mmCIF file of C-alpha atoms in Angstrom:
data_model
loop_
_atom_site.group_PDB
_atom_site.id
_atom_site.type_symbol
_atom_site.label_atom_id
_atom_site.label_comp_id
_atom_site.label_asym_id
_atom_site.label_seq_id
_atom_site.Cartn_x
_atom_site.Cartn_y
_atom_site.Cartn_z
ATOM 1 C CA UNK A 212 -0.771 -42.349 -317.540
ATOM 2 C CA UNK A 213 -2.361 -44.567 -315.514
ATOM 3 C CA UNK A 214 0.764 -46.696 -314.230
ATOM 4 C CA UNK A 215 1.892 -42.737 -312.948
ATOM 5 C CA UNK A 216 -1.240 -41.273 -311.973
ATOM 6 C CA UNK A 217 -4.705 -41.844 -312.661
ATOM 7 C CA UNK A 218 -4.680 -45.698 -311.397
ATOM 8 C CA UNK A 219 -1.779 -45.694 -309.130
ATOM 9 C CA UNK A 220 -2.503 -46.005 -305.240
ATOM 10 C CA UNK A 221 -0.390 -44.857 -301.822
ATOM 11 C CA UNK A 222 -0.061 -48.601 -300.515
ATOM 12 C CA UNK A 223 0.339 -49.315 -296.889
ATOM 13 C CA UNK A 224 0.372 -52.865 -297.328
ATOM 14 C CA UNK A 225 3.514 -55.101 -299.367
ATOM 15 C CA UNK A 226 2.998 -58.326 -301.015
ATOM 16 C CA UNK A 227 6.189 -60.725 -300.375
ATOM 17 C CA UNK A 228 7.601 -60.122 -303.817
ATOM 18 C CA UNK A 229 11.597 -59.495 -303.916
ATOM 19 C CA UNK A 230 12.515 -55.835 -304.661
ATOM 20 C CA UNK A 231 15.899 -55.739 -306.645
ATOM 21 C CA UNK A 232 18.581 -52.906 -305.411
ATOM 22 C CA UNK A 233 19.322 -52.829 -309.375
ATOM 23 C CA UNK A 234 15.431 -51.598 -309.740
ATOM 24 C CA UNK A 235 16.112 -48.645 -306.979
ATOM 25 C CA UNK A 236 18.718 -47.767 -308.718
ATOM 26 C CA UNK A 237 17.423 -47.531 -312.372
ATOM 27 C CA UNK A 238 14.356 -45.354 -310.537
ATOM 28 C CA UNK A 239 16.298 -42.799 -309.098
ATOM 29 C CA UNK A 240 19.246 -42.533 -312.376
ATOM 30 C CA UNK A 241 16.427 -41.526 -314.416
ATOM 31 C CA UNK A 242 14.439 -39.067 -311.357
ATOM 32 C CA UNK A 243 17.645 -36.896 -311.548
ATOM 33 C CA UNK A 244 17.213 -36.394 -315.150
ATOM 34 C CA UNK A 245 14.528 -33.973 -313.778
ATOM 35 C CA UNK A 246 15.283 -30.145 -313.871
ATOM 36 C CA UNK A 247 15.947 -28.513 -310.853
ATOM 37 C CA UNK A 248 17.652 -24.677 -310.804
ATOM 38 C CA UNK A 249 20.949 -24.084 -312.009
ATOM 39 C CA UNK A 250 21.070 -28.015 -311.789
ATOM 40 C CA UNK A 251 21.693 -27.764 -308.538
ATOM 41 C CA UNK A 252 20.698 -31.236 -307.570
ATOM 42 C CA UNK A 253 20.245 -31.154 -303.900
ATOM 43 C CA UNK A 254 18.314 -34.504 -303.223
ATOM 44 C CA UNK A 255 19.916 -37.519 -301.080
ATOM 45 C CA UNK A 256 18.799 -40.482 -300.504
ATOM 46 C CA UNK A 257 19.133 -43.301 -297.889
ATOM 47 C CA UNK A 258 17.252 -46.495 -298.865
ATOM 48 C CA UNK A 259 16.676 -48.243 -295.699
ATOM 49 C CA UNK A 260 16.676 -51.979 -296.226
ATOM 50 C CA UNK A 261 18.353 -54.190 -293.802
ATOM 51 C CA UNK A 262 16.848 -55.395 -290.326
ATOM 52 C CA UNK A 263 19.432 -53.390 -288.611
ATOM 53 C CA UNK A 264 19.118 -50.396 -290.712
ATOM 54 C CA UNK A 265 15.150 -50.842 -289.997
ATOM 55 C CA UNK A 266 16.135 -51.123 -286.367
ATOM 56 C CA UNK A 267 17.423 -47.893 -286.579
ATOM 57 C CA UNK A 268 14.690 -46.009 -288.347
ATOM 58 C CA UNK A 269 12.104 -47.730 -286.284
ATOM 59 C CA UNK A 270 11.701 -45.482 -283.090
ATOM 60 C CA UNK A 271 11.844 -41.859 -285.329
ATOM 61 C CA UNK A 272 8.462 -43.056 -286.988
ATOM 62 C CA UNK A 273 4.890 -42.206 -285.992
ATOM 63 C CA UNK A 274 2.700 -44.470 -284.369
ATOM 64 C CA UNK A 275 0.774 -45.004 -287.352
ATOM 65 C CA UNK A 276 3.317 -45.175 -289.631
ATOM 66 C CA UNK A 277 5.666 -47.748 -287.890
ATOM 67 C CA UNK A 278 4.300 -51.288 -288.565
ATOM 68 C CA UNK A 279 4.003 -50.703 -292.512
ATOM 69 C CA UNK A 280 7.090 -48.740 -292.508
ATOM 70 C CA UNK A 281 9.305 -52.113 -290.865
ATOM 71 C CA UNK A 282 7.018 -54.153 -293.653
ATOM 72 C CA UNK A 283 7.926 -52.601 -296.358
ATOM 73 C CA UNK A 284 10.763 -54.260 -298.985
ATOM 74 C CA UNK A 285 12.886 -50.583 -298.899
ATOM 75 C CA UNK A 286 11.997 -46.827 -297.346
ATOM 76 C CA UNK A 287 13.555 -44.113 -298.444
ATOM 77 C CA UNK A 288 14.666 -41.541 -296.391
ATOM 78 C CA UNK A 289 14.209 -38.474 -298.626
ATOM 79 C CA UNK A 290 16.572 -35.638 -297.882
ATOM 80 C CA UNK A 291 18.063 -32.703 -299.270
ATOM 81 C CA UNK A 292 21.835 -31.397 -299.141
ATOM 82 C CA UNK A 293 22.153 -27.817 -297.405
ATOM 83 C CA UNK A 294 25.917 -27.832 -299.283
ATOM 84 C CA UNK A 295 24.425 -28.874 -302.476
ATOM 85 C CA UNK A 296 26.309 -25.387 -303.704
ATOM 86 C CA UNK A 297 29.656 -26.878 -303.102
ATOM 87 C CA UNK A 298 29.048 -28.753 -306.423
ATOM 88 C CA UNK A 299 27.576 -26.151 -309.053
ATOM 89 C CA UNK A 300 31.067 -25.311 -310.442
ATOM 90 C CA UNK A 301 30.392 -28.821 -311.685
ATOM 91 C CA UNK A 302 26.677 -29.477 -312.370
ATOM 92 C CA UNK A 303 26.634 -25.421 -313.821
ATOM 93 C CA UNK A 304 29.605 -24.475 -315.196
ATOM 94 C CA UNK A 305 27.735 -22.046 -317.365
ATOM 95 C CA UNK A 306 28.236 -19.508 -314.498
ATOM 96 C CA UNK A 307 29.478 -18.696 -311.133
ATOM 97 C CA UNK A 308 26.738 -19.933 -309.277
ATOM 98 C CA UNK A 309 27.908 -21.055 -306.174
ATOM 99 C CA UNK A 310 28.347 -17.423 -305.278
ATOM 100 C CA UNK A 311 24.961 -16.792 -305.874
ATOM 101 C CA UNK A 312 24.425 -19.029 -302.428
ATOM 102 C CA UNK A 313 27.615 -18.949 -300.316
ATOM 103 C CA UNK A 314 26.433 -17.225 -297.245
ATOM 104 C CA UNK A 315 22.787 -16.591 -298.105
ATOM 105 C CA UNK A 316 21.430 -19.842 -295.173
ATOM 106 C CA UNK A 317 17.931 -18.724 -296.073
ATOM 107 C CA UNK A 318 18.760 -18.875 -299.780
ATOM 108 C CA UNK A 319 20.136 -22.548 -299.411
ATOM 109 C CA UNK A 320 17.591 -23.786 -297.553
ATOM 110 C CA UNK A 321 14.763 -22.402 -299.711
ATOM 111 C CA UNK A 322 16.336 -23.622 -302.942
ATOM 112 C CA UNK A 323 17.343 -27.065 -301.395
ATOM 113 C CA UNK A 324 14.261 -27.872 -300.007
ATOM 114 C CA UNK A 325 12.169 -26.890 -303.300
ATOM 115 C CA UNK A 326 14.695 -28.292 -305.631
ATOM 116 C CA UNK A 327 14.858 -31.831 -303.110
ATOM 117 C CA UNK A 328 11.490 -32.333 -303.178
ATOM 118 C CA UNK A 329 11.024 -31.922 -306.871
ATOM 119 C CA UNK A 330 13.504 -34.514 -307.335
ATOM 120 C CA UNK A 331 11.299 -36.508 -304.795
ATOM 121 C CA UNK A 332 8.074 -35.470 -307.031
ATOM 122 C CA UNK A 333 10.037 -37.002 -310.104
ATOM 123 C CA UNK A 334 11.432 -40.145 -308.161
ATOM 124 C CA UNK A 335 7.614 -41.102 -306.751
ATOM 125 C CA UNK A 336 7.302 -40.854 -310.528
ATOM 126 C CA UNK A 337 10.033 -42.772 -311.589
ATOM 127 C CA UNK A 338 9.349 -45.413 -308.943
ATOM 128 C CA UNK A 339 5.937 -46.322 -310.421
ATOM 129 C CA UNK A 340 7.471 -45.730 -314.105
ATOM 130 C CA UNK A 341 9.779 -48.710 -313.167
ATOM 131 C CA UNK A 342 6.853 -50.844 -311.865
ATOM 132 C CA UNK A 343 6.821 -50.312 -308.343
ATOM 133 C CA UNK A 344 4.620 -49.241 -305.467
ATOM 134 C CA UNK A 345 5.073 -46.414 -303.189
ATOM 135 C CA UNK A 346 3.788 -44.987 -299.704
ATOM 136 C CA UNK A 347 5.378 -41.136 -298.893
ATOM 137 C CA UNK A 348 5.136 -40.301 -295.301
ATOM 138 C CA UNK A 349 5.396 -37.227 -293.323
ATOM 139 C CA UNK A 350 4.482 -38.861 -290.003
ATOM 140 C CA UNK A 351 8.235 -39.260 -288.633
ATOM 141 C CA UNK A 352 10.553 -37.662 -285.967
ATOM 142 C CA UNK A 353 13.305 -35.402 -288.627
ATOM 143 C CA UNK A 354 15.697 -34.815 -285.681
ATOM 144 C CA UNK A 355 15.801 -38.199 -284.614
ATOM 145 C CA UNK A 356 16.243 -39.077 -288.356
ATOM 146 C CA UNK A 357 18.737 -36.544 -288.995
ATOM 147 C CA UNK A 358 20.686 -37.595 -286.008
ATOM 148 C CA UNK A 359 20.341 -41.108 -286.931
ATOM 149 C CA UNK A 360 21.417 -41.226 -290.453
ATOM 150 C CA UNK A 361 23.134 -37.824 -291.551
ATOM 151 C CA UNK A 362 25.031 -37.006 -288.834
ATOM 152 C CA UNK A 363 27.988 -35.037 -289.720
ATOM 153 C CA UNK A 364 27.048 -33.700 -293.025
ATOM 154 C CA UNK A 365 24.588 -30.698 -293.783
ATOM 155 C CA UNK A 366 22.018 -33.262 -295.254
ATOM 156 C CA UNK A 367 18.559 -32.846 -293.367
ATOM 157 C CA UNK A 368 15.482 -35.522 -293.941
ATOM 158 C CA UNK A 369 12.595 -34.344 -295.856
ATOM 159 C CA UNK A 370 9.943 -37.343 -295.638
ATOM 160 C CA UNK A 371 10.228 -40.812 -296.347
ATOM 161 C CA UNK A 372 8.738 -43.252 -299.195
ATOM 162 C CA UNK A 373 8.132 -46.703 -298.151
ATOM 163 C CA UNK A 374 8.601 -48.599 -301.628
ATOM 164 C CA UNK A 375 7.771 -52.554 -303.101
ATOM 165 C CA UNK A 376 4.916 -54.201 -304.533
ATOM 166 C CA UNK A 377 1.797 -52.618 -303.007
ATOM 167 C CA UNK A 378 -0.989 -55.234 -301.777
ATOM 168 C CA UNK A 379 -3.990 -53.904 -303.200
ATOM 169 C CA UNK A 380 -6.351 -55.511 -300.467
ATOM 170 C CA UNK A 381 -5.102 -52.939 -297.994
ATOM 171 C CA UNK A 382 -6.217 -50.083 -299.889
ATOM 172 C CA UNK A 383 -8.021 -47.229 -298.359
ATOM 173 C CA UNK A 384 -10.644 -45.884 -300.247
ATOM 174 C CA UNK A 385 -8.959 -43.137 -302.569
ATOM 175 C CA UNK A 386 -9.692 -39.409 -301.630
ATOM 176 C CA UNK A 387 -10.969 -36.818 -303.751
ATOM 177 C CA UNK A 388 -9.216 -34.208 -305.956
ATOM 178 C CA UNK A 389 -10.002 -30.916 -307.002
ATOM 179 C CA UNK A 390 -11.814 -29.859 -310.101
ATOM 180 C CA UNK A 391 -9.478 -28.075 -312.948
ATOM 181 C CA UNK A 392 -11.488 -25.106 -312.164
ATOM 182 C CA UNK A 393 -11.186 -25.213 -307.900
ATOM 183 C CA UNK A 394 -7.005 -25.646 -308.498
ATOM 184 C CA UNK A 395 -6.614 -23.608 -311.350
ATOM 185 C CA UNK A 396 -7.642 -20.353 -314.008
ATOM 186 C CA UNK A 397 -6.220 -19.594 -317.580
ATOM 187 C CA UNK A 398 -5.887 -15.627 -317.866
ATOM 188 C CA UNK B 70 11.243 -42.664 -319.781
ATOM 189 C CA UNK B 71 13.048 -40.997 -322.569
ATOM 190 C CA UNK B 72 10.106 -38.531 -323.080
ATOM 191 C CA UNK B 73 9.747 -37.975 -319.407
ATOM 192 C CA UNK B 74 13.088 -38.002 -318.416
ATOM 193 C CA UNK B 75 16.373 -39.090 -320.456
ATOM 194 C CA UNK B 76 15.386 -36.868 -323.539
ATOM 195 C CA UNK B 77 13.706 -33.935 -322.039
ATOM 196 C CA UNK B 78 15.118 -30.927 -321.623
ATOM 197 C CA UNK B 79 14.710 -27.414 -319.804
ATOM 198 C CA UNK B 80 13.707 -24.800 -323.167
ATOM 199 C CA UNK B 81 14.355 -21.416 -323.327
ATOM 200 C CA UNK B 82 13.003 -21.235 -326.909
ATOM 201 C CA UNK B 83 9.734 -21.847 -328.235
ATOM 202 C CA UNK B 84 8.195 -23.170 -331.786
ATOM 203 C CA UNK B 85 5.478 -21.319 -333.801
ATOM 204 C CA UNK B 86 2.877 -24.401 -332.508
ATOM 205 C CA UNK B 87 -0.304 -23.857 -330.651
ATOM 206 C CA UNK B 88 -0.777 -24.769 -327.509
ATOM 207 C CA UNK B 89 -4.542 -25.714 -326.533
ATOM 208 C CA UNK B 90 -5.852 -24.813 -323.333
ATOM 209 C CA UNK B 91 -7.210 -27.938 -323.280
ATOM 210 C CA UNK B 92 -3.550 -29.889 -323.322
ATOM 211 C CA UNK B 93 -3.140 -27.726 -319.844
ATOM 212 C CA UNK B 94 -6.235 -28.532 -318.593
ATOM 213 C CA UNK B 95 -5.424 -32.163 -319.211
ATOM 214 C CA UNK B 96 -1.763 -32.417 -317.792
ATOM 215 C CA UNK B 97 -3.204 -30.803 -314.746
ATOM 216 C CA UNK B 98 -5.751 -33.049 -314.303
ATOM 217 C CA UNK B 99 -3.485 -36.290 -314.550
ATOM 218 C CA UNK B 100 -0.531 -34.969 -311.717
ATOM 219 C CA UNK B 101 -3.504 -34.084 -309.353
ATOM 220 C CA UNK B 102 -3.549 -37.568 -309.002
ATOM 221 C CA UNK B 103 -0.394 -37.654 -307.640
ATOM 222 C CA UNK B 104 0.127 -38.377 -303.792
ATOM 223 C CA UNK B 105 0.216 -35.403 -301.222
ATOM 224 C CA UNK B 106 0.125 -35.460 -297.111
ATOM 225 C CA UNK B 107 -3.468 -36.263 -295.849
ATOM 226 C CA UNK B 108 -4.298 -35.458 -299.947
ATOM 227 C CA UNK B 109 -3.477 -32.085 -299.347
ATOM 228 C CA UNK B 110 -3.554 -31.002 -302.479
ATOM 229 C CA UNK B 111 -2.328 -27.556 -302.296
ATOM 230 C CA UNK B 112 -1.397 -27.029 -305.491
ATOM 231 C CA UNK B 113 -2.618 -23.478 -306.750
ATOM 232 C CA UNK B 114 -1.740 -22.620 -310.970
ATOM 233 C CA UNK B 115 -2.210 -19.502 -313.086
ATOM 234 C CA UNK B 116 -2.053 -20.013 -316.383
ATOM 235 C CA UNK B 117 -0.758 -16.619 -317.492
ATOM 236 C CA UNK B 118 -1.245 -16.479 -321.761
ATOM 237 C CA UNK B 119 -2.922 -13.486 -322.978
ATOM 238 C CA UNK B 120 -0.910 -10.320 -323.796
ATOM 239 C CA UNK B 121 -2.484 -8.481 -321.010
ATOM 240 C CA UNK B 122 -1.870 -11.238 -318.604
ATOM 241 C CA UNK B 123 2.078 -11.293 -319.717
ATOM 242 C CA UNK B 124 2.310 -7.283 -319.173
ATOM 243 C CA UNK B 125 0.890 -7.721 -315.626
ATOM 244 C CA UNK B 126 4.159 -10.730 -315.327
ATOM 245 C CA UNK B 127 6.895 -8.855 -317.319
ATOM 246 C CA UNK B 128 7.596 -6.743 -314.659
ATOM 247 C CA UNK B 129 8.275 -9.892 -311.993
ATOM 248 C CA UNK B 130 10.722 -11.471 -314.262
ATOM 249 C CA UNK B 131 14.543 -10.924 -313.796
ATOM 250 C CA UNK B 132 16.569 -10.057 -316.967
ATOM 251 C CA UNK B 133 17.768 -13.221 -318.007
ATOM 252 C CA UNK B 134 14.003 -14.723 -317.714
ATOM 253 C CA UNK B 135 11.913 -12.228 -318.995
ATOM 254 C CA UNK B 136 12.310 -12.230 -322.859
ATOM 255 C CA UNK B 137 11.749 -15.974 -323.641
ATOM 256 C CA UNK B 138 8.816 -15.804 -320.912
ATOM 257 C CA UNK B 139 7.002 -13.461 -322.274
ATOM 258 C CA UNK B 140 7.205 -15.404 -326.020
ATOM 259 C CA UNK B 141 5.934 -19.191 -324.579
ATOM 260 C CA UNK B 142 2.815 -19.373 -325.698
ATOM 261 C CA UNK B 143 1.665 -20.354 -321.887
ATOM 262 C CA UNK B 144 3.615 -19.349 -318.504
ATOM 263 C CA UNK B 145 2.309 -21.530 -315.249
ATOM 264 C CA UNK B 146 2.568 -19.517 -312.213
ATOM 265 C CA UNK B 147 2.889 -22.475 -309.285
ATOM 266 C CA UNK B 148 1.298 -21.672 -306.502
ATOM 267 C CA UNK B 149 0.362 -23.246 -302.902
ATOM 268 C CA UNK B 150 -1.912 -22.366 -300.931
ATOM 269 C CA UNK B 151 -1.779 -21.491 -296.794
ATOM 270 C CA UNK B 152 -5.161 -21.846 -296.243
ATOM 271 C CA UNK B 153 -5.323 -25.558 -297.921
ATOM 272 C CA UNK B 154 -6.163 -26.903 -294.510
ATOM 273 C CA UNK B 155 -9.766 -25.683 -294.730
ATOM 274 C CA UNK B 156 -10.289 -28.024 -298.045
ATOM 275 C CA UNK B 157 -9.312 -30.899 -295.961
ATOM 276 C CA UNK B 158 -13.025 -32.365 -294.639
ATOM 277 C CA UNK B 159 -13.319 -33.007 -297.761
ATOM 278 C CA UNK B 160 -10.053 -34.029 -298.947
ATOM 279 C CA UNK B 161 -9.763 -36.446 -296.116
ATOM 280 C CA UNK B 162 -12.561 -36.970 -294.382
ATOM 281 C CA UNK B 163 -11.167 -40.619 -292.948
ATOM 282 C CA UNK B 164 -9.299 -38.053 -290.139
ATOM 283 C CA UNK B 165 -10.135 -34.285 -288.668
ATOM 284 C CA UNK B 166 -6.999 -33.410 -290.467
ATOM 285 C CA UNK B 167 -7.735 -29.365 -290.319
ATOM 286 C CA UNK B 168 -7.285 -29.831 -286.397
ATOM 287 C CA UNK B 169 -3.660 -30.694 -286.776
ATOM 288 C CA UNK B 170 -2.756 -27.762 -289.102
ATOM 289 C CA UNK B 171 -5.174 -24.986 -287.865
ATOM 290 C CA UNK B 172 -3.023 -22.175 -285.776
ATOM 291 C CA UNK B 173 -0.082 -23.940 -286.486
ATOM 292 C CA UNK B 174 1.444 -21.434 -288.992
ATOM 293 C CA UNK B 175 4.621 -22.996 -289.276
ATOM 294 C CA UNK B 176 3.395 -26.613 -290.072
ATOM 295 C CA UNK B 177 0.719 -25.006 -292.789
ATOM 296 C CA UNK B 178 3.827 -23.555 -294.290
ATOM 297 C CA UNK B 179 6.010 -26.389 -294.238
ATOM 298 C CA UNK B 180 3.695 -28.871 -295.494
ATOM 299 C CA UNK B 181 1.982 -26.585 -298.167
ATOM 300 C CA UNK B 182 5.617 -25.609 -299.801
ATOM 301 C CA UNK B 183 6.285 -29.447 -299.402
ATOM 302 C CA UNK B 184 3.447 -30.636 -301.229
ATOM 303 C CA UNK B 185 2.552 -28.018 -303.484
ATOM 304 C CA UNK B 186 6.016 -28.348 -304.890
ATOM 305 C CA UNK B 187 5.766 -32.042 -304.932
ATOM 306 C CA UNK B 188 2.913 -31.804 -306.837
ATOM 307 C CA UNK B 189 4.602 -29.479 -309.601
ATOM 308 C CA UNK B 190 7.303 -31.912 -309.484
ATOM 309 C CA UNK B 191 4.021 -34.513 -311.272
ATOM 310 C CA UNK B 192 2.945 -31.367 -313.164
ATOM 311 C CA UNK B 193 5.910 -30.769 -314.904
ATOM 312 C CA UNK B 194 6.521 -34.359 -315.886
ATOM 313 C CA UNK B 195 2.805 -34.751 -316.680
ATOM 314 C CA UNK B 196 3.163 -31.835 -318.790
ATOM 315 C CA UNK B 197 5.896 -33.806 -320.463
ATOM 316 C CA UNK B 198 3.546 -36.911 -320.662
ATOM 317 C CA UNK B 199 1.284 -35.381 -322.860
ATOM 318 C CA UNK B 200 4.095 -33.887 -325.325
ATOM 319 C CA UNK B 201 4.601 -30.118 -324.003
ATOM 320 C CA UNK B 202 7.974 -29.200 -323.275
ATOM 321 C CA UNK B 203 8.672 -27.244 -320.133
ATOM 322 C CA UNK B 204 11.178 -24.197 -318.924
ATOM 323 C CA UNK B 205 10.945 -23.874 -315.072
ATOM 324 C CA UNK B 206 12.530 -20.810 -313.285
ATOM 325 C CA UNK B 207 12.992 -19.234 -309.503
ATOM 326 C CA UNK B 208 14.481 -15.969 -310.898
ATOM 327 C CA UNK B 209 11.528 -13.931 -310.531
ATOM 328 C CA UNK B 210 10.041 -11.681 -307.704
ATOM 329 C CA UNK B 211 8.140 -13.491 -305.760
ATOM 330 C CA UNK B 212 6.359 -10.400 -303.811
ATOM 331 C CA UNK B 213 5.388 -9.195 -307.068
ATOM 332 C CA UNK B 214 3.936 -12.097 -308.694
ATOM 333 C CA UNK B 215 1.765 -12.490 -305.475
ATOM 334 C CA UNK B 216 0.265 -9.275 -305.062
ATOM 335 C CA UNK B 217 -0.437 -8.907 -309.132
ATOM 336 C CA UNK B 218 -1.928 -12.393 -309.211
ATOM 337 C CA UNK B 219 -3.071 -13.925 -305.757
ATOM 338 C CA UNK B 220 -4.184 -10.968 -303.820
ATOM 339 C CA UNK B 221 -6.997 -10.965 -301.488
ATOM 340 C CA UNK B 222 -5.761 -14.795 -300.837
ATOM 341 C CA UNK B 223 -3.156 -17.175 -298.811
ATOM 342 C CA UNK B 224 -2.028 -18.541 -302.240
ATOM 343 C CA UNK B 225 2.116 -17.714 -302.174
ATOM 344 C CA UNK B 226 4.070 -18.263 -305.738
ATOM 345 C CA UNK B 227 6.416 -20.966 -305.825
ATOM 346 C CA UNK B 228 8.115 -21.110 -309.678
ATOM 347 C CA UNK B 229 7.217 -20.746 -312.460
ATOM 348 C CA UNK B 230 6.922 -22.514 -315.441
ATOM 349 C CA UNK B 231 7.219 -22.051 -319.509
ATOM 350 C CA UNK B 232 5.210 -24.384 -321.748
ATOM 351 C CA UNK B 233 5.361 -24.783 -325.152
ATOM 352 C CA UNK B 234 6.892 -27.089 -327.834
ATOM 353 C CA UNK B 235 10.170 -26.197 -327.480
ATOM 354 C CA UNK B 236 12.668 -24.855 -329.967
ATOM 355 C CA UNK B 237 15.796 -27.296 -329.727
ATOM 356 C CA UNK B 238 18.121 -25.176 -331.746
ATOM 357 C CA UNK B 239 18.264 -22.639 -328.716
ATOM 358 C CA UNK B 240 19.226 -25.366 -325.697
ATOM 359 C CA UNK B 241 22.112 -25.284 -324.395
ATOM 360 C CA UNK B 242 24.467 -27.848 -323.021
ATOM 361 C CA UNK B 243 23.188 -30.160 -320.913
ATOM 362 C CA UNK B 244 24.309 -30.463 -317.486
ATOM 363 C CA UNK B 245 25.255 -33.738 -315.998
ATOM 364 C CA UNK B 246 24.050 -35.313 -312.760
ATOM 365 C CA UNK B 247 25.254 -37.393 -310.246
ATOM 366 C CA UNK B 248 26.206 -41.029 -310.053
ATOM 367 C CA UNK B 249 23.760 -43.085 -307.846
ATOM 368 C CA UNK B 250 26.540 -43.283 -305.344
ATOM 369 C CA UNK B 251 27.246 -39.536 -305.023
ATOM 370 C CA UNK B 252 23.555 -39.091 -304.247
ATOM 371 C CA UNK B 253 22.575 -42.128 -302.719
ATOM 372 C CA UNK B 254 23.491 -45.304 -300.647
ATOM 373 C CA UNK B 255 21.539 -48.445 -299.835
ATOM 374 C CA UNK B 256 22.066 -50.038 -296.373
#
């Protein structure tokens, strides 16, 4: 528990220690164990690695999330499949469930997003299950993203995870949480 | 990993085994830990376990949800919460974080939905953790659930989720999932 939770940090700094694909990989076969609805499965995932992939994902991040973001060993770009349906008469055969979304936009992108970043909760998860380090970030330009790395397909970013070995001398002191009883109430 | 993720399974059955408030309590307090934007946190959960508490549910639940939720011995109503903004001098006091949310309704929505459900993303594999079993569901009405239960606040259901130790005769096939390269692709 403390490897997930209790002891693990959001880094913003990397020590230079070599990241395997093959560990990326293992993180993310067991995330999509994880349930989502109907099994519908809607998270993607783009692991940005190379100096010209960087290159590219450089000028949609935030000012304060650039330099650490081009540092890190792999970022994630964290997105969720608005045709995700297409595939349920394969990940659910139980039922019919495509219909349940074909034509309902509001219904897909509700149920993508919430299933996608489930997945995402799992994979952070995952990630430090497998021995790694990870640093999610909001602070990003989506269009530019989108445009960037999903064009042509009905994928849209979500947020991004920079991932490798955190450096534990660039820690920020770690914020409060909530009391049980401030979060939560057993009826 | 098996117990979090390559053995566990969705139930829609539940064993004859009590379920401590105190094993809630505890899974709770571990995925708190887990990262949110600006540590957010807006994670809301009702524990709903007593009869009365179940009538006051029952009538949210659609048909194919409602029997085997009103027999775990604990439901989690996931919540987030619109006004989680306000908490944030405290949550983050590195930043005046409540200035970049406050008046913007979409952004408080975006990033509460985002993080609250990231957050039950940790819950439900903390839940796991500490040996529960776990049933989450969307098929419920959402309107309902939030004027029985969070009325009088911005708190907005998400899922739900049944907890229990869970009865394995009643599973049913397991879906399958992706291969990393239907999913994902490293560049």
């Amino acid at each position: 528990m403390e490897q997930l939770f209790t002891a693990a940090r959001t880094h913003n700094g990397w020590l230079d220690k070599e990241v395997p694909d093959s560990l990326l990989e293992l993180a993310l076969d067991y995330a999509k164990w994880g349930p989502t609805s109907a099994n519908c499965s809607p998270l993607r995932v783009v692991f940005v690695r190379s100096n010209e992939a960087k290159a590219r994902l450089g000028p949609a991040m935030s000012p304060g999330n650039h330099d650490k973001t081009m540092a890190a060993p792999a970022t994630a770009i964290i997105g969720y499949d608005l045709d995700f349906h297409e595939h349920l008469p394969v990940l659910y055969p139980a039922a019919d469930a495509k219909s349940w979304f074909a034509g309902n936009d509001a219904l897909i992108e509700e149920t993508a997003f919430r299933n996608g970043t489930l997945q995402a909760g799992y994979f952070i998860l995952s990630l430090r299950a497998v021995g790694l380090d990870v640093g999610p970030m909001s602070g990003f330009d989506k269009a530019k993203v989108d445009a960037e790395f999903f064009v042509g397909t009905k994928i849209r970013s979500n947020f991004l995870i920079n991932i490798g070995y955190g450096d534990s001398s660039k820690l920020y002191p770690r914020g409060p949480r909530f009391a049980f009883e401030d979060m939560a109430r057993i009826i």
